[in-house]
Coordinates of C-alpha atoms and ligand atoms in Angstrom, one line a residue:
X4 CA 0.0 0.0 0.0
X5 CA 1.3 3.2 -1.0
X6 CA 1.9 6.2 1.4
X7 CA -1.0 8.3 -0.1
X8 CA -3.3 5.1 0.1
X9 CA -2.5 4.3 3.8
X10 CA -3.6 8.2 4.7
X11 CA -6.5 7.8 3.0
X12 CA -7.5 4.6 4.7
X13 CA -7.1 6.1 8.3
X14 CA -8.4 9.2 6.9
X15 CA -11.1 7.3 5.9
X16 CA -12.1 5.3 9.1
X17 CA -11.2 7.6 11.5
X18 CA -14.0 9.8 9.6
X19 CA -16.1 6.5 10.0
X20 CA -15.6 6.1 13.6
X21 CA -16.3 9.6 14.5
X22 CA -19.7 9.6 12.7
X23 CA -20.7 6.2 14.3
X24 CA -19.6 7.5 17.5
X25 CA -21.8 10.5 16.9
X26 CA -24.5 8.5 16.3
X27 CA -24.0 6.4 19.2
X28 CA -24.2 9.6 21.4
X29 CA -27.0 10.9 19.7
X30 CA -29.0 7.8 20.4
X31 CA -28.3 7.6 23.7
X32 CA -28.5 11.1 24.9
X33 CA -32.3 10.9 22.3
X34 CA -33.3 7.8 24.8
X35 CA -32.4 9.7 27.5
X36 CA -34.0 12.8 27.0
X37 CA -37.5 11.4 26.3
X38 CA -37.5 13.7 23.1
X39 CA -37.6 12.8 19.3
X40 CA -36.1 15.2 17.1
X41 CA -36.6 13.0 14.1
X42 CA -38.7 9.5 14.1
X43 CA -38.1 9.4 10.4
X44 CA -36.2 6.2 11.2
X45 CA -37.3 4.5 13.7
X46 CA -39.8 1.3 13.5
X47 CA -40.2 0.0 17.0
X48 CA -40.9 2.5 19.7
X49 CA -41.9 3.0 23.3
X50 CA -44.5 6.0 24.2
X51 CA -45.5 6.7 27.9
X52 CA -48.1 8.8 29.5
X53 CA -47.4 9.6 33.1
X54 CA -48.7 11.7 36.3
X55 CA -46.3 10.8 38.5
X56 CA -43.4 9.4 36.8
X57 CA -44.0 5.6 37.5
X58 CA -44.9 4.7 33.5
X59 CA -41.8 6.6 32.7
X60 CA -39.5 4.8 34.8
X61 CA -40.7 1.8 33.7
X62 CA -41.0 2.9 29.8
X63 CA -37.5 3.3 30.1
X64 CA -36.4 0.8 31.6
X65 CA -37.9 -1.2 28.8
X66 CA -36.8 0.7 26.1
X67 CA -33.2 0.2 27.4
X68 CA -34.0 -3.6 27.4
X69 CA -35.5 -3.4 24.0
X70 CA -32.8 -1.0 22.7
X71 CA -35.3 1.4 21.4
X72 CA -36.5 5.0 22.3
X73 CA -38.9 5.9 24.6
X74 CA -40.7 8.8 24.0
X75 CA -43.6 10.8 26.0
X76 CA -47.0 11.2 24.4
X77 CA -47.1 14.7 24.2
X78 CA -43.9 14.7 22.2
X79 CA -45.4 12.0 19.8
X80 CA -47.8 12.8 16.4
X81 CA -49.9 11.3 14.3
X82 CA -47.7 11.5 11.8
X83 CA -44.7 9.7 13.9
X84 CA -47.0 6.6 14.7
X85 CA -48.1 6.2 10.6
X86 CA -44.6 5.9 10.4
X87 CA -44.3 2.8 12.8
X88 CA -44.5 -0.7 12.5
X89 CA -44.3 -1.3 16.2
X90 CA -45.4 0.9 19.2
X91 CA -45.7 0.3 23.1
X92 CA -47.8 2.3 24.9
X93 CA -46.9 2.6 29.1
X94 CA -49.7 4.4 30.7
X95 CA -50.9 5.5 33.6
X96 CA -54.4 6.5 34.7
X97 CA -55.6 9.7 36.5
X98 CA -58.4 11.0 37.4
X99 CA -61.2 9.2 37.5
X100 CA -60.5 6.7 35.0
X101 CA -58.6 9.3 32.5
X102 CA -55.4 10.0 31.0
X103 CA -52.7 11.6 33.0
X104 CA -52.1 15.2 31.7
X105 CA -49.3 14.6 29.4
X106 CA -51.3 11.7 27.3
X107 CA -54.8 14.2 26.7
X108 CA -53.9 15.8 23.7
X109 CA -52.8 13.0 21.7
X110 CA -55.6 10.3 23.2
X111 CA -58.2 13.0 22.0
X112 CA -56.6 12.6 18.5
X113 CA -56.8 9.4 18.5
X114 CA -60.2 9.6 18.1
X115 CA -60.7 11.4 15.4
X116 CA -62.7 9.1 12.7
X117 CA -59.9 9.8 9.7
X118 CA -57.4 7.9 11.9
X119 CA -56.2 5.1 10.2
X120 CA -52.8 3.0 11.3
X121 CA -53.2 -0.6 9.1
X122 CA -49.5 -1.1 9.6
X123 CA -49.0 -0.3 13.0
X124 CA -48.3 -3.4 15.6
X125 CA -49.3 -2.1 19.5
X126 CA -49.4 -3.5 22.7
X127 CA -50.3 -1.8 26.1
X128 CA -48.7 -2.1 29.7
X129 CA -51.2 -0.1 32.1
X130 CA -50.7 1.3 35.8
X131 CA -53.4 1.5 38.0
X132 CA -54.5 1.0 42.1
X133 CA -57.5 -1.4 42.3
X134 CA -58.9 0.8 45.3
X135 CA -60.4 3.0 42.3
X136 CA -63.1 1.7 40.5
X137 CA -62.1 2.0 37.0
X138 CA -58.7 0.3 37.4
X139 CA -56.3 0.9 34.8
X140 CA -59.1 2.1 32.3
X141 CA -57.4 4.7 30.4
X142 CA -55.2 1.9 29.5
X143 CA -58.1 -0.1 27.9
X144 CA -59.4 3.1 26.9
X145 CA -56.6 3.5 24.8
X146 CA -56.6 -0.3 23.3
X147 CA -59.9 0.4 22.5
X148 CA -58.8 3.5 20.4
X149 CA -55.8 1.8 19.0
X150 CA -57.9 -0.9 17.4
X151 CA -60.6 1.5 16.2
X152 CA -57.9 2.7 14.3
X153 CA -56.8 -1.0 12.7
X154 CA -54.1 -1.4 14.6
X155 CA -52.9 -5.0 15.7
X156 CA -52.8 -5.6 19.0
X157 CA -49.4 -8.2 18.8
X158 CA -49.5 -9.2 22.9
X159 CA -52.2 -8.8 25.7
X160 CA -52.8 -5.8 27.6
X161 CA -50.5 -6.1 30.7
X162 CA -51.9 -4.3 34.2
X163 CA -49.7 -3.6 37.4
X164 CA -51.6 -2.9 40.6
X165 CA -49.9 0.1 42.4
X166 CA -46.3 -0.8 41.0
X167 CA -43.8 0.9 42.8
X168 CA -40.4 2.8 41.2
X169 CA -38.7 0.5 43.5
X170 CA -40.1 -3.0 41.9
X171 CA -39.3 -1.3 38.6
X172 CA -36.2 -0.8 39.9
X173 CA -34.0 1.9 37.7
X174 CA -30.9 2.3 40.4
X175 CA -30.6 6.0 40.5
X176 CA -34.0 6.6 40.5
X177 CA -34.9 4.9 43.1
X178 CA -32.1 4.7 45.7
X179 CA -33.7 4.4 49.2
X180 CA -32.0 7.6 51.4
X181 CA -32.2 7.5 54.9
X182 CA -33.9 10.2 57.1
X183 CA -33.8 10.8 60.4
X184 CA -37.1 12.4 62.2
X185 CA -35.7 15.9 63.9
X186 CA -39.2 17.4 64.9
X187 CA -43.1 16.3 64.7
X188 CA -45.4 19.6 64.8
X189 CA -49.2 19.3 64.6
X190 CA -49.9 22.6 62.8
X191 CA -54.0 23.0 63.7
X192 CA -56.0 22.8 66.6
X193 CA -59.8 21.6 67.4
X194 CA -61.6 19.2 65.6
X195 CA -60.2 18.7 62.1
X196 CA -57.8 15.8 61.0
X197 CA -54.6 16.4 62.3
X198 CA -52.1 18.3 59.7
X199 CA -48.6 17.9 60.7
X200 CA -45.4 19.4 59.9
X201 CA -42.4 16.6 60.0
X202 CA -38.7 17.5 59.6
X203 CA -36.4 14.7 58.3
X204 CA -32.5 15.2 58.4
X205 CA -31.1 13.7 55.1
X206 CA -28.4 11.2 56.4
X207 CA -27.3 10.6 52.4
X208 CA -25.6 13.5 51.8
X209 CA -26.0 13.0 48.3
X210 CA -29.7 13.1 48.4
X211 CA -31.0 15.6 45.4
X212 CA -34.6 17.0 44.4
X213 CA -36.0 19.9 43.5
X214 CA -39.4 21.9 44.4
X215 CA -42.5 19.1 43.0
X216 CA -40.5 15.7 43.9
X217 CA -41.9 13.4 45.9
X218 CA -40.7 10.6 48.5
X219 CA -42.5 7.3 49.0
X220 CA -42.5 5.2 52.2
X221 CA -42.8 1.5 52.6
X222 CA -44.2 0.0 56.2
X223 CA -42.0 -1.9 58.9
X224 CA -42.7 -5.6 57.8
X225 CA -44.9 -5.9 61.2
X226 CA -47.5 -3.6 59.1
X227 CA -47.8 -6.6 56.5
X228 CA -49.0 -4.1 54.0
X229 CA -46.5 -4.0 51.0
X230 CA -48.3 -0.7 49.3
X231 CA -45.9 2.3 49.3
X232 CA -47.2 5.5 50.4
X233 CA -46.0 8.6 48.2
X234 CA -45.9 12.2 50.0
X235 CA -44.9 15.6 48.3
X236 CA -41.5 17.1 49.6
X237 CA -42.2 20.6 51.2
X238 CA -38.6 21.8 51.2
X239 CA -35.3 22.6 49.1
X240 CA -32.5 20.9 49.6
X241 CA -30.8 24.1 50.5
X242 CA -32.7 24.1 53.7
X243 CA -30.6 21.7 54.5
X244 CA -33.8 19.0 55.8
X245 CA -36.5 17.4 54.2
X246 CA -39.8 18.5 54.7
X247 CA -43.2 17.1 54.8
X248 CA -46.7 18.1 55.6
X249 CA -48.7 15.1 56.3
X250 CA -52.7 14.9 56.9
X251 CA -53.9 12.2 59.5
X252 CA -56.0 10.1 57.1
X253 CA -59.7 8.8 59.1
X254 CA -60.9 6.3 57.1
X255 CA -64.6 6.2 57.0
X256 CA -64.6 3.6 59.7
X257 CA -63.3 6.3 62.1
X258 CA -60.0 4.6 61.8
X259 CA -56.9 6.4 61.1
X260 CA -54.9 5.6 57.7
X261 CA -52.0 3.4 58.6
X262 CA -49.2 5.4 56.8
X263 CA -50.4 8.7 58.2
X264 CA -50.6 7.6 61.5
X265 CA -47.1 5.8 61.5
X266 CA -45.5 9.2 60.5
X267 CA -47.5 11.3 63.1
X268 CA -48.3 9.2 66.1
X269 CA -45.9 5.7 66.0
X270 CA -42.4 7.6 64.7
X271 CA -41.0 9.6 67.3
X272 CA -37.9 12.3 66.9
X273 CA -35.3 10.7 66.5
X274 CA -36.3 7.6 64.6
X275 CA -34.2 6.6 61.2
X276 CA -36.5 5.3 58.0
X277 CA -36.0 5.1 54.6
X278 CA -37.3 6.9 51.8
X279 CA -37.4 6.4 48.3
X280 CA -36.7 9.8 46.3
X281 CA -38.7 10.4 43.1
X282 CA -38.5 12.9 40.3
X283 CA -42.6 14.2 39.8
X284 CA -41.6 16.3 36.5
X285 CA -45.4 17.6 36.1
X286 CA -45.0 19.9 39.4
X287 CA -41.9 21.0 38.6
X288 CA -41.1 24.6 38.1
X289 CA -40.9 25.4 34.6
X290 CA -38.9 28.2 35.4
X291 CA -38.7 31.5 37.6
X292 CA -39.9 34.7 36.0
X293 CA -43.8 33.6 34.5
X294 CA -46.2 34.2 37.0
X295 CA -47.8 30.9 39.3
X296 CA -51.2 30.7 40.8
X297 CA -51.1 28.0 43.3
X298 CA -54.1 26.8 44.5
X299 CA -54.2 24.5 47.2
X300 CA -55.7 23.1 50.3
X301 CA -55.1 21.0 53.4
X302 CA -51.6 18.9 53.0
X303 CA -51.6 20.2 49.7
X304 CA -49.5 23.0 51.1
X305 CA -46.4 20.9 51.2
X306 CA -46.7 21.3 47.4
X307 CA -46.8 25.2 47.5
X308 CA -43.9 25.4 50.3
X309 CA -41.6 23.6 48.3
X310 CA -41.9 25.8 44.7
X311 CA -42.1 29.2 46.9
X312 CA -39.0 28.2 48.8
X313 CA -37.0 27.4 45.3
X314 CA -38.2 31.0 43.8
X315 CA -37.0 32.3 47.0
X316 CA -33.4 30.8 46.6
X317 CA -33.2 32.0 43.1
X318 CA -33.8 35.5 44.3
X319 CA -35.2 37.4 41.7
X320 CA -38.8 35.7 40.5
X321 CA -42.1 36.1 39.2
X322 CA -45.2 36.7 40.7
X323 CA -47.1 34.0 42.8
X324 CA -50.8 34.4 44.0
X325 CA -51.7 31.9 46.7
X326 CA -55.6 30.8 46.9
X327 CA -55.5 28.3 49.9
X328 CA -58.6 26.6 51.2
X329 CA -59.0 25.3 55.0
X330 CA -61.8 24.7 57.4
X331 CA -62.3 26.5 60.6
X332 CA -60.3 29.9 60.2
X333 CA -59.4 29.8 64.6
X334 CA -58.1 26.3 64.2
X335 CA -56.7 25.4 60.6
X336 CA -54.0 28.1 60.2
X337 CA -51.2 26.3 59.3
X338 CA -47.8 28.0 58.6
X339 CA -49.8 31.1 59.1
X340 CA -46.4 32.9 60.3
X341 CA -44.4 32.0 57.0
X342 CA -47.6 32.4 54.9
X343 CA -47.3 36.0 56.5
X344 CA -44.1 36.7 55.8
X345 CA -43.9 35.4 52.3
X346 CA -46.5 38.0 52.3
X347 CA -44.8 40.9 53.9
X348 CA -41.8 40.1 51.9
X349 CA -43.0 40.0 48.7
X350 CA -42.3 36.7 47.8
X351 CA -46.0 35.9 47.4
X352 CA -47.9 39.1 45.6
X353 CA -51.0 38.1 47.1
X354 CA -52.5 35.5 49.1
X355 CA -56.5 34.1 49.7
X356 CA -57.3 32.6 52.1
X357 CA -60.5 30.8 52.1
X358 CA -62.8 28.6 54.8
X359 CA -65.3 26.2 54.7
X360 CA -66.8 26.2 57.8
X361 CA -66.5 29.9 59.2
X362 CA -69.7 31.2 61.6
X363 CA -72.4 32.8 59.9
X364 CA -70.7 36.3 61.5
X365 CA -67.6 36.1 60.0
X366 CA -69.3 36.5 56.6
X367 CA -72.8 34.7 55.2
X368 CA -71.3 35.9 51.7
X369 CA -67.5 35.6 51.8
X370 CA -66.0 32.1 49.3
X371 CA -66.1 29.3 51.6
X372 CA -64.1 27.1 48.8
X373 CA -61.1 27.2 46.5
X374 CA -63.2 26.7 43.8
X375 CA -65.7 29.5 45.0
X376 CA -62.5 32.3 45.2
X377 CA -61.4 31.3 41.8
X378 CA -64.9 32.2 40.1
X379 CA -65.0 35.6 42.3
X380 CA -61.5 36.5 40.7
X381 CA -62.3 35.1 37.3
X382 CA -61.5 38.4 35.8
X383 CA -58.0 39.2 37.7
X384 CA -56.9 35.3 36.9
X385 CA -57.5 35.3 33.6
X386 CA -55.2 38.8 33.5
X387 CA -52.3 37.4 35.9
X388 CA -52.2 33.6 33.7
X389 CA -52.4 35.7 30.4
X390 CA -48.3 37.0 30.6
X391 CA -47.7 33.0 30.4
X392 CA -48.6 32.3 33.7
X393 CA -48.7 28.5 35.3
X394 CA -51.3 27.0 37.5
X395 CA -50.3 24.6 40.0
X396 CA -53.5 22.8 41.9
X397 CA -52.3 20.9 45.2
X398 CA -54.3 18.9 47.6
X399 CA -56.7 16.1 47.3
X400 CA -58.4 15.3 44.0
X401 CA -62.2 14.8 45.2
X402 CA -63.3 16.6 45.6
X403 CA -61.0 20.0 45.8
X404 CA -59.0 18.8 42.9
X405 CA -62.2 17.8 40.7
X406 CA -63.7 21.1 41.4
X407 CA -60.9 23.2 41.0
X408 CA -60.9 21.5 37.6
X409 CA -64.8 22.5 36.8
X410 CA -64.1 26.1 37.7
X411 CA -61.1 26.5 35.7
X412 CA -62.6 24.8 33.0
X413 CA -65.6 27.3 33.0
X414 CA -63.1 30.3 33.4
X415 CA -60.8 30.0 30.9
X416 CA -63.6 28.1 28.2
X417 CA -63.0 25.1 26.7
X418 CA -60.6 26.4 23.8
X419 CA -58.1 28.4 26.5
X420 CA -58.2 25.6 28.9
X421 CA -56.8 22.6 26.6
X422 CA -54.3 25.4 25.7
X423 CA -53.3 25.6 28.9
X424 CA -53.4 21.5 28.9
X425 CA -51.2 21.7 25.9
X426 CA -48.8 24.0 26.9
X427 CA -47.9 22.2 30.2
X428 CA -49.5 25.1 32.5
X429 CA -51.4 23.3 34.1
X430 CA -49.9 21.3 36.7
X431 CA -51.8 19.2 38.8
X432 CA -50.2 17.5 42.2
X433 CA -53.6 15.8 43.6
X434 CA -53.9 12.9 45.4
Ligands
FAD522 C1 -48.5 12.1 44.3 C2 -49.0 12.0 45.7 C3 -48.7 12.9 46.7 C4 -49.2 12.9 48.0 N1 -48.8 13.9 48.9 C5 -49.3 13.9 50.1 C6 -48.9 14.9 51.1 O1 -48.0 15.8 50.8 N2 -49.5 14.8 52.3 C7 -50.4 13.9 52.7 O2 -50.9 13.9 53.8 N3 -50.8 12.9 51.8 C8 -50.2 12.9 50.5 N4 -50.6 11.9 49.7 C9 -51.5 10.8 50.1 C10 -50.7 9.7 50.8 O3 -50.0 9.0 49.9 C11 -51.7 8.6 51.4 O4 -52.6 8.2 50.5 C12 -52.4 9.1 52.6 O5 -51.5 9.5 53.6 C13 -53.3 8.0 53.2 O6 -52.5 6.9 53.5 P1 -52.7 6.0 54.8 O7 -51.8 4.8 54.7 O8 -52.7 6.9 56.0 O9 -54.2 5.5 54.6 P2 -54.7 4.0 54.2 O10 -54.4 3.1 55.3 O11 -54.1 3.8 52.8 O12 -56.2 4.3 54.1 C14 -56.8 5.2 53.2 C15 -58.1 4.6 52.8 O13 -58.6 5.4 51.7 C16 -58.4 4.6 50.5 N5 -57.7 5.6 49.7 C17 -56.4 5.9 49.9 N6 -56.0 6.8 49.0 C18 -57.1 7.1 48.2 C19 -57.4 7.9 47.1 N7 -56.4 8.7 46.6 N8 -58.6 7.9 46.6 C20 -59.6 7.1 47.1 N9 -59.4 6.3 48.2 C21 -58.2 6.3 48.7 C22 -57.7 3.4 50.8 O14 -58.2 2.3 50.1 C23 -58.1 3.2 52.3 O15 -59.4 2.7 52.5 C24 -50.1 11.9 48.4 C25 -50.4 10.9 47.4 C26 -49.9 11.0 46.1 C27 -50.4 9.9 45.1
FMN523 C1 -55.4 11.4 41.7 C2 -55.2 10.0 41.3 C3 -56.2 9.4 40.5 C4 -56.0 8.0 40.1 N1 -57.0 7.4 39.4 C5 -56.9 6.1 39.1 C6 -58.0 5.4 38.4 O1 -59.0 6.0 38.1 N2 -57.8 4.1 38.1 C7 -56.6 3.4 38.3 O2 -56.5 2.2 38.0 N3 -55.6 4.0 39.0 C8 -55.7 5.4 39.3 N4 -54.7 6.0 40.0 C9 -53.5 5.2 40.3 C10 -52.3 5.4 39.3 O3 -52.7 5.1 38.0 C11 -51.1 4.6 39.8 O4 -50.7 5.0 41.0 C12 -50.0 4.6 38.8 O5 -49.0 3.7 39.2 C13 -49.3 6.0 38.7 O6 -48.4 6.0 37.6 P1 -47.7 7.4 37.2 O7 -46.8 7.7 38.3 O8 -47.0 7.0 36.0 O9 -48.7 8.4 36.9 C14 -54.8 7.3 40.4 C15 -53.8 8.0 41.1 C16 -54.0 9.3 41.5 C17 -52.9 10.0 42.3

């Protein structure tokens, strides 16, 4: 081989190398990222719709077994799946039997009569809890769609009841971090459910979240109840604990929730657990300067504590407007001294407070409920969430969560609201 020919041979596969490593990396850091740029050339493909981040963990971890992408519904068109021959769906249901947040858009496609996908091979894996009634229906819902369509189903529907991150078991996702209980503060008075304040020292240093994440719990083995228990992080890691604001659960037995009460009554200060850290991307902040309305009641404002404390550390931020909904306005004040000072402040531009069961002197005509404040300020939310304002809802789904839903939904109008659906405003951390 000549001089000018060996050259061009290394020339020539170290060109090759570098565009197959590029590849390589693009790949990977495509799986990783949950985004398609370009599907033009893909055939097999994973798609997830998630509330809490449970389908995703698990859509990825089959996708890495599979060796395809994974990719989130609302990041997936019509047009990508008619390019397909094989897609599987990971979903999740929310609500009352519906799709999480980040699958509406695209289900509601789906149903449109023109859709057509002869080609297209699908399967469904679907999460539920079979203490709701219509367990794992928005994955059926969507089998239903998919063979509408033509598609072929090419392997049975697959359901997992409450699957944890920790059975799915992704490593870094689901580390268990161990916390140590430093203090255990009821935060009302009288006759409502007791709504405590607990503070957890992080033992694992390397412990990370951010404002929206949650941590779930699972019982001492004498419990013999294997169900985790998830619960919404009230703090930033900056404050150098880990927060949580947790409601003593009464069954309708009279009998207190079993999770709940081993936080607030059975754990004492002192006592070392383990939690299992876990990224809740739909609450997350989407960033600091558009203005937040934050509606939440009860333990729902472990949710709001969190996001207001990581504005705070960033300084400079946007706007937030508080509506937050209790019962007795003597009793139920909790974290009425920060709530104040936020106030005072600035870090909060205004805040509502609401009641449901105030004495007929304290107002026959003042909003009682969340939902009742938010049609009384129609006019001044629709101006504050017009400069690309987000709306964060925290709190129990039924019935604050469902409501809160009905009045937004008759606020903005049916065209504004799926906008705000769309454009991931609309965050949602009920439980
Ligand atoms: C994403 C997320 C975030 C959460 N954040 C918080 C938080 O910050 N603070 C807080 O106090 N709680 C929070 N919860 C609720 C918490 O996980 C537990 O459900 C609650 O503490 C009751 O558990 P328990 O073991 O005390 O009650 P259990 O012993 O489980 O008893 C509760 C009873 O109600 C039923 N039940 C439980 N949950 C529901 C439900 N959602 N809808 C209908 N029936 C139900 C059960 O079947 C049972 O009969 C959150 C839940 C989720 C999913
Ligand atoms: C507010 C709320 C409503 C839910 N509604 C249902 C339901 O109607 N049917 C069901 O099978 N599961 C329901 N679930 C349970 C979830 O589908 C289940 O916990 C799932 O594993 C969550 O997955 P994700 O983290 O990917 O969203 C609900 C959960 C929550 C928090």
């Amino acid at each position: 081989m000549s001089e000018f020919q060996s050259i061009s041979l290394a020339l020539f596969l170290t060109v090759a190398w570098a565009v197959w490593a590029a590849r390589v990396a693009y790949v990977q850091r495509r799986k990783k990222s949950g985004k398609l740029a370009d599907l033009s050339s893909e055939s097999s493909l994973i798609a997830f719709a998630s509330q809490t981040g449970t389908a995703e963990l698990l859509a990825k971890k089959l996708a890495a077994q599979q060796d395809c992408a994974a990719v989130a519904f609302d990041q997936l068109t019509l047009e990508h799946m008619s390019a397909l021959e094989n897609i599987t769906f990971v979903v999740s249901t929310y609500g009352d039997g519906e799709p999480p947040d980040n699958g509406r858009k695209l289900f509601k496609q789906l149903g449109r009569s023109s859709v057509h996908f002869p080609r297209l091979k699908f399967s469904v894996v679907a999460l539920g809890d079979k203490t709701y009634p219509d367990f794992c229906a928005f994955g059926y819902a969507l089998q239903q769609r998919m063979l509408q369509a033509g598609a072929t189903e090419f392997k049975s529907i697959e359901l997992h009841d409450r699957i944890t991150a920790e059975e799915i078991g992704t490593a870094n996702h689901v580390k268990p971090v161990s916390l140590r209980l430093i203090r255990q503060q009821r935060l009302n008075k009288g006759p409502s459910d007791g709504l405590f304040e607990l503070e957890f020292e992080v033992l694992d240093k390397t412990a990370v979240w951010q404002a929206g994440d949650l941590v779930d719990f699972k019982l001492p083995n004498a419990y013999q109840d294997p169900h985790m228990r998830t619960y919404s992080i009230a703090s930033v890691p900056e404050e150098g604990v880990l927060k949580l604001i947790v409601r003593q659960y009464k069954q309708e037995n009279g009998e207190f929730g079993v999770c709940s009460k081993w936080l607030t009554f059975t754990l004492t200060e002192g006592d070392v657990v383990d939690g299992y850290i876990r990224e809740n991307k739909v609450c997350h902040l989407e960033d600091m300067h558009s203005p937040i309305l934050k509606i939440a009641t009860g333990s729902g404002l472990a949710g709001v504590r969190s996001q207001v404390m990581q504005r705070k550390q960033n300084g400079e931020h946007g706007p937030i407007w508080l509506i937050y909904g209790e019962r007795y306005p003597e009793q139920d004040e909790p974290l009425a001294d920060e709530l104040q000072q936020w106030l005072e402040e600035g870090t909060l531009k205004q805040l509502d407070k609401v009641f449901s069961r105030q004495s007929i002197s304290q107002s026959e005509t003042a909003p009682r409920y969340v939902q009742d404040k938010i049609a009384e300020q129609a006019q001044e939310i629709q101006k504050f969430i017009q400069q690309n304002g987000h709306i964060y809802v925290c709190g129990r789904h039924h019935s604050m969560g469902v409501e809160v839903d009905l009045a937004l939904q008759k606020l903005f109008g049916e065209a504004e609201y799926e906008r705000l659906v769309d454009e991931h405003r609309y965050h949602r951390d009920t439980y």
